XYZ file of C-alpha atoms in Angstrom:
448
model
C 24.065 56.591 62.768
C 24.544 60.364 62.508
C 28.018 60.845 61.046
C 29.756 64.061 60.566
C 30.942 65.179 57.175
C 33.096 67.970 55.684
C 33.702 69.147 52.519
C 36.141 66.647 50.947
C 39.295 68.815 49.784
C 40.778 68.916 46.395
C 43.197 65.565 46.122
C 46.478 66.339 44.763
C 48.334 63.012 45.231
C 46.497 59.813 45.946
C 46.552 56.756 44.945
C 45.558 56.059 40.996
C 42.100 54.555 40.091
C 40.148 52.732 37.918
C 36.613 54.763 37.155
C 32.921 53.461 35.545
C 30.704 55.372 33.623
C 28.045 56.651 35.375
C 26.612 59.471 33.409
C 23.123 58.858 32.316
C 25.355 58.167 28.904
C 25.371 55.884 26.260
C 32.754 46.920 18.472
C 34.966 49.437 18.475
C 35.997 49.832 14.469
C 39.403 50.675 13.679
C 40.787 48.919 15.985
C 43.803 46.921 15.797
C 43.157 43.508 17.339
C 45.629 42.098 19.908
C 47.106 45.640 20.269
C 49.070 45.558 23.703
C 51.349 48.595 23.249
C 53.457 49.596 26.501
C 52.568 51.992 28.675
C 54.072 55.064 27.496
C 54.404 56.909 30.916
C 53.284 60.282 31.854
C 53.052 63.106 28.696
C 51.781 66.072 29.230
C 50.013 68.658 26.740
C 52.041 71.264 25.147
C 51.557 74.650 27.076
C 50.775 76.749 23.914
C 47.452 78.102 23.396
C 48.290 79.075 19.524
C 45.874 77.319 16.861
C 47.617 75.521 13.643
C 46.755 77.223 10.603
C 46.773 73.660 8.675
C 44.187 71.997 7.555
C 43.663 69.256 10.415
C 41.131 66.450 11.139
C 40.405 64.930 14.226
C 38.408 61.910 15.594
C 36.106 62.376 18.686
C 34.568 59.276 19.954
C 31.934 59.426 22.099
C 28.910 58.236 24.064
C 26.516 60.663 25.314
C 24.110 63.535 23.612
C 25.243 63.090 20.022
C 22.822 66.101 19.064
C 25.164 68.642 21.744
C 28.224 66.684 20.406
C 27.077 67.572 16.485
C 26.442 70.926 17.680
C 29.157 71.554 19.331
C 31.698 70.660 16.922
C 29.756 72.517 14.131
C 29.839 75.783 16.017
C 33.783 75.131 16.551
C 34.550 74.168 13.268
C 32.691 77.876 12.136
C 35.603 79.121 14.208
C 38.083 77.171 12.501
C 37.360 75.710 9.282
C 40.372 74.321 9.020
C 40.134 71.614 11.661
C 37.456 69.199 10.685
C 36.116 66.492 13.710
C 35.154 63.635 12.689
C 32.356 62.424 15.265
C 32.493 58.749 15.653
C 29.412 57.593 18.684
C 29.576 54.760 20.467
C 26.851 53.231 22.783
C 27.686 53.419 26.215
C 27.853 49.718 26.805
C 30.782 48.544 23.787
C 32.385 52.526 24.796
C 32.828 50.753 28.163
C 33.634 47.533 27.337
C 36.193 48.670 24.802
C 37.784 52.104 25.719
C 41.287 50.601 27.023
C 41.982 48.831 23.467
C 40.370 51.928 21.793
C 42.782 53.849 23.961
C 45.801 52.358 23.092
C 45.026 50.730 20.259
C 47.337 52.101 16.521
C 44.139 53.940 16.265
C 43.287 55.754 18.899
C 40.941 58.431 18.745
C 42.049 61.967 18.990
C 39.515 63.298 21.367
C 37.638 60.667 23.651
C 34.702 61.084 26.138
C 35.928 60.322 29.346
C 34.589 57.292 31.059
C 35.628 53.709 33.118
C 39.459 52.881 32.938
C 40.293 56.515 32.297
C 42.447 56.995 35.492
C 44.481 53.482 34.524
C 44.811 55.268 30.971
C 45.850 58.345 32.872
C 48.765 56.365 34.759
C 50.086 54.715 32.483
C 50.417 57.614 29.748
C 47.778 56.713 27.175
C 45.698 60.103 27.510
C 47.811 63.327 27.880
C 47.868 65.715 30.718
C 45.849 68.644 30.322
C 47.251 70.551 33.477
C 49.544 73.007 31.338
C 46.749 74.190 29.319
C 44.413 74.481 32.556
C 46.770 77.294 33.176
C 47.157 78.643 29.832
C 43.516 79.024 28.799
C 42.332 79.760 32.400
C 39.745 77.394 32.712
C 40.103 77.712 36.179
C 37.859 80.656 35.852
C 35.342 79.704 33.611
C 34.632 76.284 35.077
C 33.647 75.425 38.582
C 37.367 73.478 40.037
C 35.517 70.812 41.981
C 34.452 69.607 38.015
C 37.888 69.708 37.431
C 39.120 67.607 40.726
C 37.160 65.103 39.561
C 39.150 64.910 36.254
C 42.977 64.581 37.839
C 42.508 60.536 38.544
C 44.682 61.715 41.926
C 47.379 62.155 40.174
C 49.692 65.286 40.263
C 50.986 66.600 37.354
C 54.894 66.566 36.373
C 54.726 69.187 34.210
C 53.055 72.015 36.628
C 53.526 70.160 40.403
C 50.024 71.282 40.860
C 47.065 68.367 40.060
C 46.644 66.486 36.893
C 43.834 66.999 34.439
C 42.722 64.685 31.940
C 39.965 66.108 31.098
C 38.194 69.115 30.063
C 34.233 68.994 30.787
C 31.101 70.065 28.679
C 27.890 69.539 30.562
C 27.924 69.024 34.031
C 25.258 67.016 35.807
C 23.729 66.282 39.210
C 21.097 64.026 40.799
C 18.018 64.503 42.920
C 14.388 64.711 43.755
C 11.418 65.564 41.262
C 8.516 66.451 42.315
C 5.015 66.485 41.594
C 2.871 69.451 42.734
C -0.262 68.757 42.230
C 0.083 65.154 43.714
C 2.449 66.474 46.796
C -0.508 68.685 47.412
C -3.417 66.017 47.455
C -0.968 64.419 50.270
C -0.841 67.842 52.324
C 3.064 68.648 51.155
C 3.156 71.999 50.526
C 7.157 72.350 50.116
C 10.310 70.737 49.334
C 11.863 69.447 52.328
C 14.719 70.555 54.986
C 16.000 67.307 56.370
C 16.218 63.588 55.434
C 13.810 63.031 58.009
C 11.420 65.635 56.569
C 11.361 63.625 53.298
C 10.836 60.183 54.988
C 7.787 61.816 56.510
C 6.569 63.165 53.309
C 6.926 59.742 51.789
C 5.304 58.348 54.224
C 2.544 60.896 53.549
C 2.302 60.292 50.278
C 1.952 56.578 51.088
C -0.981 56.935 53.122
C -2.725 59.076 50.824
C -3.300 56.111 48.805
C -0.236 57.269 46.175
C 2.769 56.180 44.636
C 5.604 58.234 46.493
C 8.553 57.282 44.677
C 9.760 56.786 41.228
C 12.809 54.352 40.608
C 13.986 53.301 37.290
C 15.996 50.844 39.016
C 16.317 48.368 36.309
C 19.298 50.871 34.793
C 20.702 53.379 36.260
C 17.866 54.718 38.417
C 18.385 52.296 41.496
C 22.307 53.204 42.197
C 21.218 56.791 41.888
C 18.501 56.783 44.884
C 21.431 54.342 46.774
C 23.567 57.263 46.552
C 22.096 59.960 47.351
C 21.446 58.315 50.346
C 25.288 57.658 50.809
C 25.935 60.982 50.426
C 24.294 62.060 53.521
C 25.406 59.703 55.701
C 28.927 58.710 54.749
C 31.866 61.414 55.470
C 32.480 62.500 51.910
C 35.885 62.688 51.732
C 35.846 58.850 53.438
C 33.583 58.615 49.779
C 35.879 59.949 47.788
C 38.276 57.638 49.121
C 36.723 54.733 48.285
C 35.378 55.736 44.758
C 38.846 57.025 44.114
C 40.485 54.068 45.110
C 42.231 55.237 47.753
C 44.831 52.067 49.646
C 42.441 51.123 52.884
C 39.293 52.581 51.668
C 36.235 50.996 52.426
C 32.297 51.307 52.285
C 32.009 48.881 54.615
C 31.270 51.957 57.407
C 28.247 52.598 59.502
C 27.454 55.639 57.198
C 27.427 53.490 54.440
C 25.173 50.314 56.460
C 22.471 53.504 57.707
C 22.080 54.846 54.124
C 21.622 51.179 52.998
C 19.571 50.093 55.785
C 17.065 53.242 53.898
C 16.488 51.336 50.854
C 15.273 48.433 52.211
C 13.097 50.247 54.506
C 11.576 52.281 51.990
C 10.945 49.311 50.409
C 9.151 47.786 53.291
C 6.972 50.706 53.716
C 5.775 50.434 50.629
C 7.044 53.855 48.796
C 8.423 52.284 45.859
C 6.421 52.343 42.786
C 5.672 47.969 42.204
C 7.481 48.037 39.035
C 10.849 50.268 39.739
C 12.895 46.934 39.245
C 11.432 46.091 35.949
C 11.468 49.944 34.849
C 14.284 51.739 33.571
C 14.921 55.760 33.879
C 13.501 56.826 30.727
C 10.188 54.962 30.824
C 10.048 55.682 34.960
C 10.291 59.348 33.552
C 7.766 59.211 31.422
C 5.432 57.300 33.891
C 6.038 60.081 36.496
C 5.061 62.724 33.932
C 1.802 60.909 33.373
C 1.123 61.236 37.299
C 2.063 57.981 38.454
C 4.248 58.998 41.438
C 4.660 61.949 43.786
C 8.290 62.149 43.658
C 11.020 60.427 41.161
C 14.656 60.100 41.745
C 16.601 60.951 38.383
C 19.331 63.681 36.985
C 19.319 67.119 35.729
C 19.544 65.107 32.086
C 15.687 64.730 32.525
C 14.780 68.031 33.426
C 14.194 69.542 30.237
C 11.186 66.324 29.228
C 10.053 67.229 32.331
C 9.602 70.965 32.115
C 8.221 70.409 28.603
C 5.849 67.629 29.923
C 4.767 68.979 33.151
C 5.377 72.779 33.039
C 4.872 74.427 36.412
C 3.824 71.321 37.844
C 7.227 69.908 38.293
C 9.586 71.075 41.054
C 13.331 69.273 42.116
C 15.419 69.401 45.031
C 19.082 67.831 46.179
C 18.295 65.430 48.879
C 18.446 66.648 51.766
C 20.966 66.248 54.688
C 20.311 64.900 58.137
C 20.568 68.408 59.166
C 18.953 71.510 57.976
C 22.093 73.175 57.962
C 24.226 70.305 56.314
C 26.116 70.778 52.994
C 24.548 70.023 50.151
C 26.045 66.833 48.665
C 24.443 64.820 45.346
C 26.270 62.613 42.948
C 27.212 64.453 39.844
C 29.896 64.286 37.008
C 30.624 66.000 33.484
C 30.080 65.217 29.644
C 33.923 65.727 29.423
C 36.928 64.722 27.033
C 40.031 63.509 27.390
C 42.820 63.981 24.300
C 45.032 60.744 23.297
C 48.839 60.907 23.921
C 49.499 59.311 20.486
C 47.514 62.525 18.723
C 49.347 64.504 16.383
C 47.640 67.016 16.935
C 47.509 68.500 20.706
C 47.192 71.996 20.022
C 44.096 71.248 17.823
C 42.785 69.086 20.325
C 43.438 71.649 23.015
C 41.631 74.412 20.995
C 38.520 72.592 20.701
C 38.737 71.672 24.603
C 39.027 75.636 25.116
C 35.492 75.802 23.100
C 33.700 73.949 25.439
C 34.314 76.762 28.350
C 32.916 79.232 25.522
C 29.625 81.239 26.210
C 28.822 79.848 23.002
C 29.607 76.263 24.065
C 27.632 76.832 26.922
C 24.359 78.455 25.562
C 24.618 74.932 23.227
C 24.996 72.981 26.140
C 22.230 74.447 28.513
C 20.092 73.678 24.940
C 20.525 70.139 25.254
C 19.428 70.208 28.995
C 22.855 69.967 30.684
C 24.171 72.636 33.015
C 26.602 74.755 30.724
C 30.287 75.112 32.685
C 29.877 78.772 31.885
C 26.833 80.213 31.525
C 27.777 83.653 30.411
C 24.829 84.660 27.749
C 22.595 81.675 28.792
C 19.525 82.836 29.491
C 18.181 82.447 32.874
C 16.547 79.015 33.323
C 13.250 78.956 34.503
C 11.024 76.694 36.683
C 12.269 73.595 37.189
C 15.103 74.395 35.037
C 15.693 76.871 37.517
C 15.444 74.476 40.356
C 18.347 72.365 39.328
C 20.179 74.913 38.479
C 19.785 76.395 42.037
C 20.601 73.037 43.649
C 23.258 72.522 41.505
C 25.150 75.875 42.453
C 24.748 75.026 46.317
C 26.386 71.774 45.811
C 29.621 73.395 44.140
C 29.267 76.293 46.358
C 29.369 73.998 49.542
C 32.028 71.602 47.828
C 29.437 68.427 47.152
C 29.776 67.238 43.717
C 30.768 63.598 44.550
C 31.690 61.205 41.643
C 29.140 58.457 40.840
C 29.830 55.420 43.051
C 30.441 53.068 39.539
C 33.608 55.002 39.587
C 35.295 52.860 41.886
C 36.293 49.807 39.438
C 35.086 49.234 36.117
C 33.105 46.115 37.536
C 31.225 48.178 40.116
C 27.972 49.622 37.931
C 26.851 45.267 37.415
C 27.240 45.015 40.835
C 25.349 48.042 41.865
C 22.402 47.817 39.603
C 21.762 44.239 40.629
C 22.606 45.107 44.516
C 20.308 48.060 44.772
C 17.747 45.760 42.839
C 17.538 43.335 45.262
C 17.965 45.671 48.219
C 14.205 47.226 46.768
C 13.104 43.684 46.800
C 14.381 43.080 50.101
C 16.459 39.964 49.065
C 19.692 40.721 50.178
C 20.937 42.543 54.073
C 22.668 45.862 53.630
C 25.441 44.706 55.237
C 25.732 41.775 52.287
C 25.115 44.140 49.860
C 28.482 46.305 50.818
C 30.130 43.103 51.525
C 29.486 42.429 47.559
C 30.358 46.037 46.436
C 33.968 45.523 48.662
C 34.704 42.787 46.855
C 34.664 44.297 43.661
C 36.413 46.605 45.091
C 39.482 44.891 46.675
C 39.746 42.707 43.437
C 39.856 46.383 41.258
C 42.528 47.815 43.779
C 44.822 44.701 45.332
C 48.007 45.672 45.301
């Protein structure tokens, strides 16, 4: 079913949600066990922009690139020797599993990656409200606002009346296509394509040229990825950003939603699945498709950089495409961002170091450890398929089509979608089960 979509519009009240991890990201110590503290309510961050002169230590805890983290909090504590940040990483699964008795634990961290349960946090007062220092510092103007909407958990903000913000981000990110050159040129594709249909029929191309034509690491991450991009051309996105946002009466349940779903298991049918993509995660599905084992791969801007080292100019990317030529472009994307604790004592500090991340010199560290920088003053243009994804990426903010990753919708959701989309490949489950499954998870996150 052709549906028609517009650009979903910033969301200043709505109702709260809980989000998941979706970042390509990686029990707790210090923790106090059995903590239960009440929910504080709403605090907001102090408006002042001035850095303490004391000497000042913070703890950042974490889950994703701890080589960017180490460098960025070197290059900020040059800045300001006086505040030291203590980096404490976590893998993604116990950051998960434990950030709501991290987060209101005695011991809370100062400075925490943002990630699932963030936008009950948000609610109930446990992570501060960053919207007064959006305005201070400006980061309105050195980061693009739809990476900020994604960070207000559709709340609005007491303290300004404008949206909330509980969180500042570092590296952005964004999903799509990879191609291979070489191999798209043995099956007579010569370019990247214009329309969904376009890239069904170079699939099917590649198919009957006796290749692989798709990469899917589907036995992590790799599966829900290719799911959504599929979503996001044929489901409304602001009817998407509903449901991942946890909006009262959302559903995926839709036809958009059954069509895009309806895909994978055709796909699967036809044969353009690489045998192994439930049994392969991203990483090893990325290394596989650098060794020439598939004609296109479905993965993140996160893997560009091993692929421009291991492929050169042989490697090309590409947002998937709409079912229009002259639709939006719309991909799944979030941030590497941090949100500050409400039981820090030390906001402004916190604040400062959030202010560094919008730095050109944040961002030339950032685009170094293959993530888009937020501002990319003094970055050096990227090249190839750096280049690509960095294209790609600027028509999706430009057009309004950064969508949060569908594991955002309940904490429960990213199980549920990496065995669904698993067994939609292997053609063991209908479509309309599948959404049936992912509803449920959803209604039992969101009942009233």
């Amino acid at each position: 079913m052709t549906t028609t979509r517009r650009a979903r519009p910033p969301r200043i009240a709505a109702a709260a949600c809980a989000v998941a991890l979706a970042l390509p990201l990686t029990a707790c110590d210090a923790l106090t066990p059995g903590s239960d503290a009440e929910a504080p309510g709403p605090r907001a961050a102090p408006s002042s922009t001035a850095v303490p002169e004391e000497d000042i230590t913070l703890r950042l805890q974490f889950a994703d690139a701890p080589l960017m983290v180490d460098a960025l909090i070197a290059a900020f504590q040059e800045r300001h020797p006086n505040i030291t940040i203590e980096p404490q990483y976590k893998t993604f699964s116990d950051y998960v599993k434990n950030l709501k008795l991290t987060m209101t634990s005695d011991t809370a961290p100062d400075i925490a990656q943002y990630a699932v349960g963030m936008s009950d946090l948000a609610r109930d007062g446990h992570i501060l409200d960053l919207a007064p220092l959006r305005e201070s510092y400006g980061w309105d103007a050195d980061v693009p606002p739809v990476s900020l909407d994604q960070l207000t958990a559709g709340l609005t903000s007491e303290a300004t009346g404008g949206p909330a913000l509980y969180g500042v981000p570092a590296g952005l990110s964004m999903t799509g296509i990879y191609y291979n050159k070489e191999l798209a040129a043995q099956a007579g594709i010569d370019e990247p394509p214009e329309t969904l249909g376009e890239f069904e029929d170079q699939l099917a191309a590649a198919e009957e040229a006796g290749l692989t034509p798709l990469s899917v690491g589907a036995l992590d991450s790799g599966g829900l990825h290719l799911w959504a991009a599929l979503l996001n051309q044929m489901m409304p996105v602001d009817d998407y950003g509903d449901w991942v946002d946890g909006a009262e009466g959302a559903t995926v349940e839709t036809d958009g939603a059954l069509a895009a779903t309806e895909r994978v298991v055709e796909w699967g049918r036809a044969g353009y699945y690489d045998d192994s993509a439930n049994g392969t995660g991203q990483v090893d599905s990325t290394a596989r498709f650098i060794g020439g084992d598939a004609v296109f791969l479905v993965n993140g801007n996160w893997a560009a950089g091993q692929l421009a080292a291991g492929m050169g100019d042989n490697v090309g990317f590409f947002p998937m495409p709409g079912e229009r030529a002259d639709d939006p472009t719309v991909a799944s994307g979030f941030s590497v961002s941090y949100a500050v604790s409400s039981s820090t004592e030390h906001p402004e500090a916190a604040g400062a170091f959030l202010d560094f991340l919008t730095s050109p010199e944040a961002g030339r560290i950032i685009s170094d450890n293959g993530f888009l920088p937020t501002n990319r003053e003094g970055v050096p243009e990227p090249e190839g398929v750096l280049a690509d994804v960095a294209e790609g990426h600027a028509r999706a903010v430009a057009d309004d089509g950064i969508t949060t990753f569908p594991d955002f919708a309940a904490p429960a959701m990213l199980d549920a979608l990496r065995s669904g989309v698993q067994k939609l490949i292997a053609d063991r489950v209908t479509p309309a089960d599948h959404l049936d499954s992912l509803q449920d998870v959803w209604d039992e996150q969101h009942a009233e």
